[in-house]
mmCIF file of C-alpha atoms and ligand atoms in Angstrom:
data_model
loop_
_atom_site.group_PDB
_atom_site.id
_atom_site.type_symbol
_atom_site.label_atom_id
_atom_site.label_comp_id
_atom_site.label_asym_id
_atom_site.label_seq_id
_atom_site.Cartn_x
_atom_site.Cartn_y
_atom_site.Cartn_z
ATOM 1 C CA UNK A 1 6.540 -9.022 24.999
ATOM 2 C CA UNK A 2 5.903 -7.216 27.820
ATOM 3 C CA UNK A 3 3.062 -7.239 30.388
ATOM 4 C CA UNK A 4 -0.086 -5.313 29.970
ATOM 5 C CA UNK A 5 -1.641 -3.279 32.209
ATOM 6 C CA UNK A 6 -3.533 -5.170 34.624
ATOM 7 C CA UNK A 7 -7.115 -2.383 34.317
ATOM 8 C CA UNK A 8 -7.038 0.097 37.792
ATOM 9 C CA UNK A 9 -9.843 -0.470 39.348
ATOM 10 C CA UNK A 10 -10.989 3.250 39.692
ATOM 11 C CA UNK A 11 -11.741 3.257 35.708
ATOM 12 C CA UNK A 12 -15.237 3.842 34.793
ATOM 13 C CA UNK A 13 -17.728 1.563 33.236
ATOM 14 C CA UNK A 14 -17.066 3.062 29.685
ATOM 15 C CA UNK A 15 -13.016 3.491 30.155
ATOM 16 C CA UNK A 16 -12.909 -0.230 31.144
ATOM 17 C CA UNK A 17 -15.225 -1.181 28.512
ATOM 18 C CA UNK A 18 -12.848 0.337 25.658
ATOM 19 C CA UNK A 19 -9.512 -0.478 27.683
ATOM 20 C CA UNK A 20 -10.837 -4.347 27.262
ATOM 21 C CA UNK A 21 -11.555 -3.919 24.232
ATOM 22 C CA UNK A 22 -7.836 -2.130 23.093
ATOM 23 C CA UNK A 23 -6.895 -4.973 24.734
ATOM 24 C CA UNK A 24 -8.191 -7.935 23.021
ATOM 25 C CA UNK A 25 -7.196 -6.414 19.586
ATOM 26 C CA UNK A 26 -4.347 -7.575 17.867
ATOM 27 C CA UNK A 27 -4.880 -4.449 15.381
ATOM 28 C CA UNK A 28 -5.003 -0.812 16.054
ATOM 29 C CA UNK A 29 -8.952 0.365 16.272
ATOM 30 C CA UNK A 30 -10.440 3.635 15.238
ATOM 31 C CA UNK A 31 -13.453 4.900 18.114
ATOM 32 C CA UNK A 32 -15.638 4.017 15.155
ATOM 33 C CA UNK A 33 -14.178 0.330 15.309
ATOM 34 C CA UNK A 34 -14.662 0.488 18.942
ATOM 35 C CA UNK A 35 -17.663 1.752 19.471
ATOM 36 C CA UNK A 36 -19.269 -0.758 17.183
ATOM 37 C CA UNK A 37 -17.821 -3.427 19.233
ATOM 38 C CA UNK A 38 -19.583 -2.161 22.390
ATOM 39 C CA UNK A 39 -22.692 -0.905 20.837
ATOM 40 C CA UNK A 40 -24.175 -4.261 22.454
ATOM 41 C CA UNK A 41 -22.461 -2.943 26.169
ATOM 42 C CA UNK A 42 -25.109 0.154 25.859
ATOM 43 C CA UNK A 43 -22.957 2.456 23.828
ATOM 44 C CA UNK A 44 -24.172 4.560 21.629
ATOM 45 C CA UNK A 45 -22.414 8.113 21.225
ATOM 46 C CA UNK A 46 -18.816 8.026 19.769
ATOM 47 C CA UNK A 47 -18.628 11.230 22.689
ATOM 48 C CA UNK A 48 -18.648 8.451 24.934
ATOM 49 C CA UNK A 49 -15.683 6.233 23.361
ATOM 50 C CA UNK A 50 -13.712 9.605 22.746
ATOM 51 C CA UNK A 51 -14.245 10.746 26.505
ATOM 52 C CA UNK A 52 -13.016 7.324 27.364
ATOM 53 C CA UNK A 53 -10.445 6.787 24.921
ATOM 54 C CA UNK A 54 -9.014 10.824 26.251
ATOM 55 C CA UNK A 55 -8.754 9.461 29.836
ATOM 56 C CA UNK A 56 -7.144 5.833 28.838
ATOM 57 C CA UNK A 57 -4.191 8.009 26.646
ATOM 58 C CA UNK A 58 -4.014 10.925 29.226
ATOM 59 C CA UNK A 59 -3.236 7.736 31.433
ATOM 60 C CA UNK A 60 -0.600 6.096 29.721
ATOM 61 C CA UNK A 61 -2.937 3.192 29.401
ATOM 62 C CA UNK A 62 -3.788 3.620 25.584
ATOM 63 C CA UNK A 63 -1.705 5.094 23.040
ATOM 64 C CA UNK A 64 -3.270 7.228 19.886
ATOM 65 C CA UNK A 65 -1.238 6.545 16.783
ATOM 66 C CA UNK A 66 -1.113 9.954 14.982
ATOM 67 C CA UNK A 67 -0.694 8.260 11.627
ATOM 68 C CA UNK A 68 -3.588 5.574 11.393
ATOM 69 C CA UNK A 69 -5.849 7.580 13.744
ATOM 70 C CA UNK A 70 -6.545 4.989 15.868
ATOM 71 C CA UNK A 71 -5.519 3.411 18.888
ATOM 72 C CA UNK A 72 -3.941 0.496 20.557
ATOM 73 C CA UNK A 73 -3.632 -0.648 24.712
ATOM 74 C CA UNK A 74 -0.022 0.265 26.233
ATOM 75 C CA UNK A 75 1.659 -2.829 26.138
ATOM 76 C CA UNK A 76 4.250 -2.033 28.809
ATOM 77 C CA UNK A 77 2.925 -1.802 31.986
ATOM 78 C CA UNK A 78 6.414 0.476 33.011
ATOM 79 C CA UNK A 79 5.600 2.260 30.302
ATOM 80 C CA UNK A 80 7.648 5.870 29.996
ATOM 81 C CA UNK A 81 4.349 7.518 28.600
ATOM 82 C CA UNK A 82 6.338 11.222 29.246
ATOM 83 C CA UNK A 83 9.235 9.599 27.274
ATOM 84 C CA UNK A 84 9.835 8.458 23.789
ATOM 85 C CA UNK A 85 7.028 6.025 22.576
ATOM 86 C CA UNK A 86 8.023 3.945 19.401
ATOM 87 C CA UNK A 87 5.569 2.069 17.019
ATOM 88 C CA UNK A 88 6.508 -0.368 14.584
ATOM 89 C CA UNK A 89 2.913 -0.950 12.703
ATOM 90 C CA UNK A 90 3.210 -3.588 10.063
ATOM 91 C CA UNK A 91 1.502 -2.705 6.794
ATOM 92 C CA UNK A 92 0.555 -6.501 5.879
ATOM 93 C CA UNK A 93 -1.229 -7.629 9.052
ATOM 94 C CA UNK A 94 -1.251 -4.830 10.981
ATOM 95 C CA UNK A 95 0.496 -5.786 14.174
ATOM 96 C CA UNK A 96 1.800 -2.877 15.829
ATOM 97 C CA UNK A 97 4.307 -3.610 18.135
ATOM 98 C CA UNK A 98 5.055 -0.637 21.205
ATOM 99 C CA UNK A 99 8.797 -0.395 22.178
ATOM 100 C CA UNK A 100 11.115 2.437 24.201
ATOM 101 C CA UNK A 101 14.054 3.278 23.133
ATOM 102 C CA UNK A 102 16.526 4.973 25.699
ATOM 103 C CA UNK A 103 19.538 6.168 22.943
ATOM 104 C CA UNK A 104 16.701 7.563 20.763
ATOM 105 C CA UNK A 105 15.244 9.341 23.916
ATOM 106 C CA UNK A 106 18.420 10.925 24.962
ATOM 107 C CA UNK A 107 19.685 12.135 21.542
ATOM 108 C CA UNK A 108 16.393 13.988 21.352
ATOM 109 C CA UNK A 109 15.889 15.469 24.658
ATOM 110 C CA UNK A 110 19.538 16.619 24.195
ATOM 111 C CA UNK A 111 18.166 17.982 20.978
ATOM 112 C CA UNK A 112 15.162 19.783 23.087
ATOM 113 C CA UNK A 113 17.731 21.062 25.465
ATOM 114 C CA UNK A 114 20.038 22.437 22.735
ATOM 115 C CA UNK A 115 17.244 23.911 20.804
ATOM 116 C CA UNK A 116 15.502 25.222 23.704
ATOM 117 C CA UNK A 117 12.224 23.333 22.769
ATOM 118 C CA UNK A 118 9.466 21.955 25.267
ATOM 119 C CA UNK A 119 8.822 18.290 24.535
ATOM 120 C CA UNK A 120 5.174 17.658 25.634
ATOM 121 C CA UNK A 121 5.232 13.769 23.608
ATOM 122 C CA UNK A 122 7.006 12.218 21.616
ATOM 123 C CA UNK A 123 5.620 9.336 19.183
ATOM 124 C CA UNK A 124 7.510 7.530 16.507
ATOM 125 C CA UNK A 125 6.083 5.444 13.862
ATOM 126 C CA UNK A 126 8.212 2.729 12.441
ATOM 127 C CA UNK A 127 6.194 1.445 9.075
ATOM 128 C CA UNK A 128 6.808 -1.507 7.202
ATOM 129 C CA UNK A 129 6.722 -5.448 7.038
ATOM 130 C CA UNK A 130 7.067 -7.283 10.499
ATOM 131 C CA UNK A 131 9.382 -10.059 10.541
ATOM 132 C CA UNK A 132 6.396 -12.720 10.692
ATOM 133 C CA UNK A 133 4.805 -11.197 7.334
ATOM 134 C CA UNK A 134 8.157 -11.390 5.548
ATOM 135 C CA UNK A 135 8.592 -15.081 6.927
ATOM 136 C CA UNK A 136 5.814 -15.912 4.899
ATOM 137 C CA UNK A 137 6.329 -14.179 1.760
ATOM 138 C CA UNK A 138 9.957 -15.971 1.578
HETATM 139 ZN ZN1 LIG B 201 2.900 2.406 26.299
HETATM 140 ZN ZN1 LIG B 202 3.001 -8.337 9.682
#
């Protein structure tokens, strides 16, 4: 795995409240599941998680994943967040594991550069049974 983001020091109270927060979650979290953790931290609006959770993803620190509508931490601190970002989210336990893939990234910016299209992100969801999960249910 790689290494997380150590948390920049120029975050604000809130950003640094959810990136800690993304952080100690093995799962994905909605802002619902988020703000509920740090309604005991003071916060109270889900405008405030959302503002937060904005900056973190603008940032590359936090990715959004389109499907679940939730979020998880970056877990690649060289993270190409302008690149390809690949998710493989397990459907048993709910691990989601964050990967780059350069082949996959090249084939499709060639594709962009054929096609004449403006990538502004690219996201990839992988779904199915992590390798752990289908230890067990051998
Ligand atoms: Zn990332
Ligand atoms: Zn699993």
């Amino acid at each position: 795995m790689a290494e997380p983001h150590d948390a920049p020091r120029d975050l604000t109270r809130n950003q640094g409240l959810v990136l800690g927060t993304l952080n100690r979650s093995s799962a994905p979290l909605s802002a619902y599941d988020i703000l509920d953790k740090l309604r005991e931290e003071g916060l109270r609006a889900p405008l405030q998680v959302y503002r937060a959770l904005d900056k973190l993803v603008e940032r590359g620190l936090a990715h959004r994943l389109e499907s679940l509508n939730a979020f998880v931490a970056c877990a690649d601190a060289h993270c190409h967040r302008k690149g390809l970002i690949a998710f493989a989210i397990c459907e048993r336990c709910g691990r989601v594991d964050e990967f780059a893939d350069e082949v996959i990234e090249e084939r499709l910016s060639g594709w962009a550069a054929n096609t004449g299209f403006k990538t502004e992100r690219t996201t990839m969801e992988i779904r199915g049974q992590c390798a752990e999960c289908l230890k067990a249910a051998a």
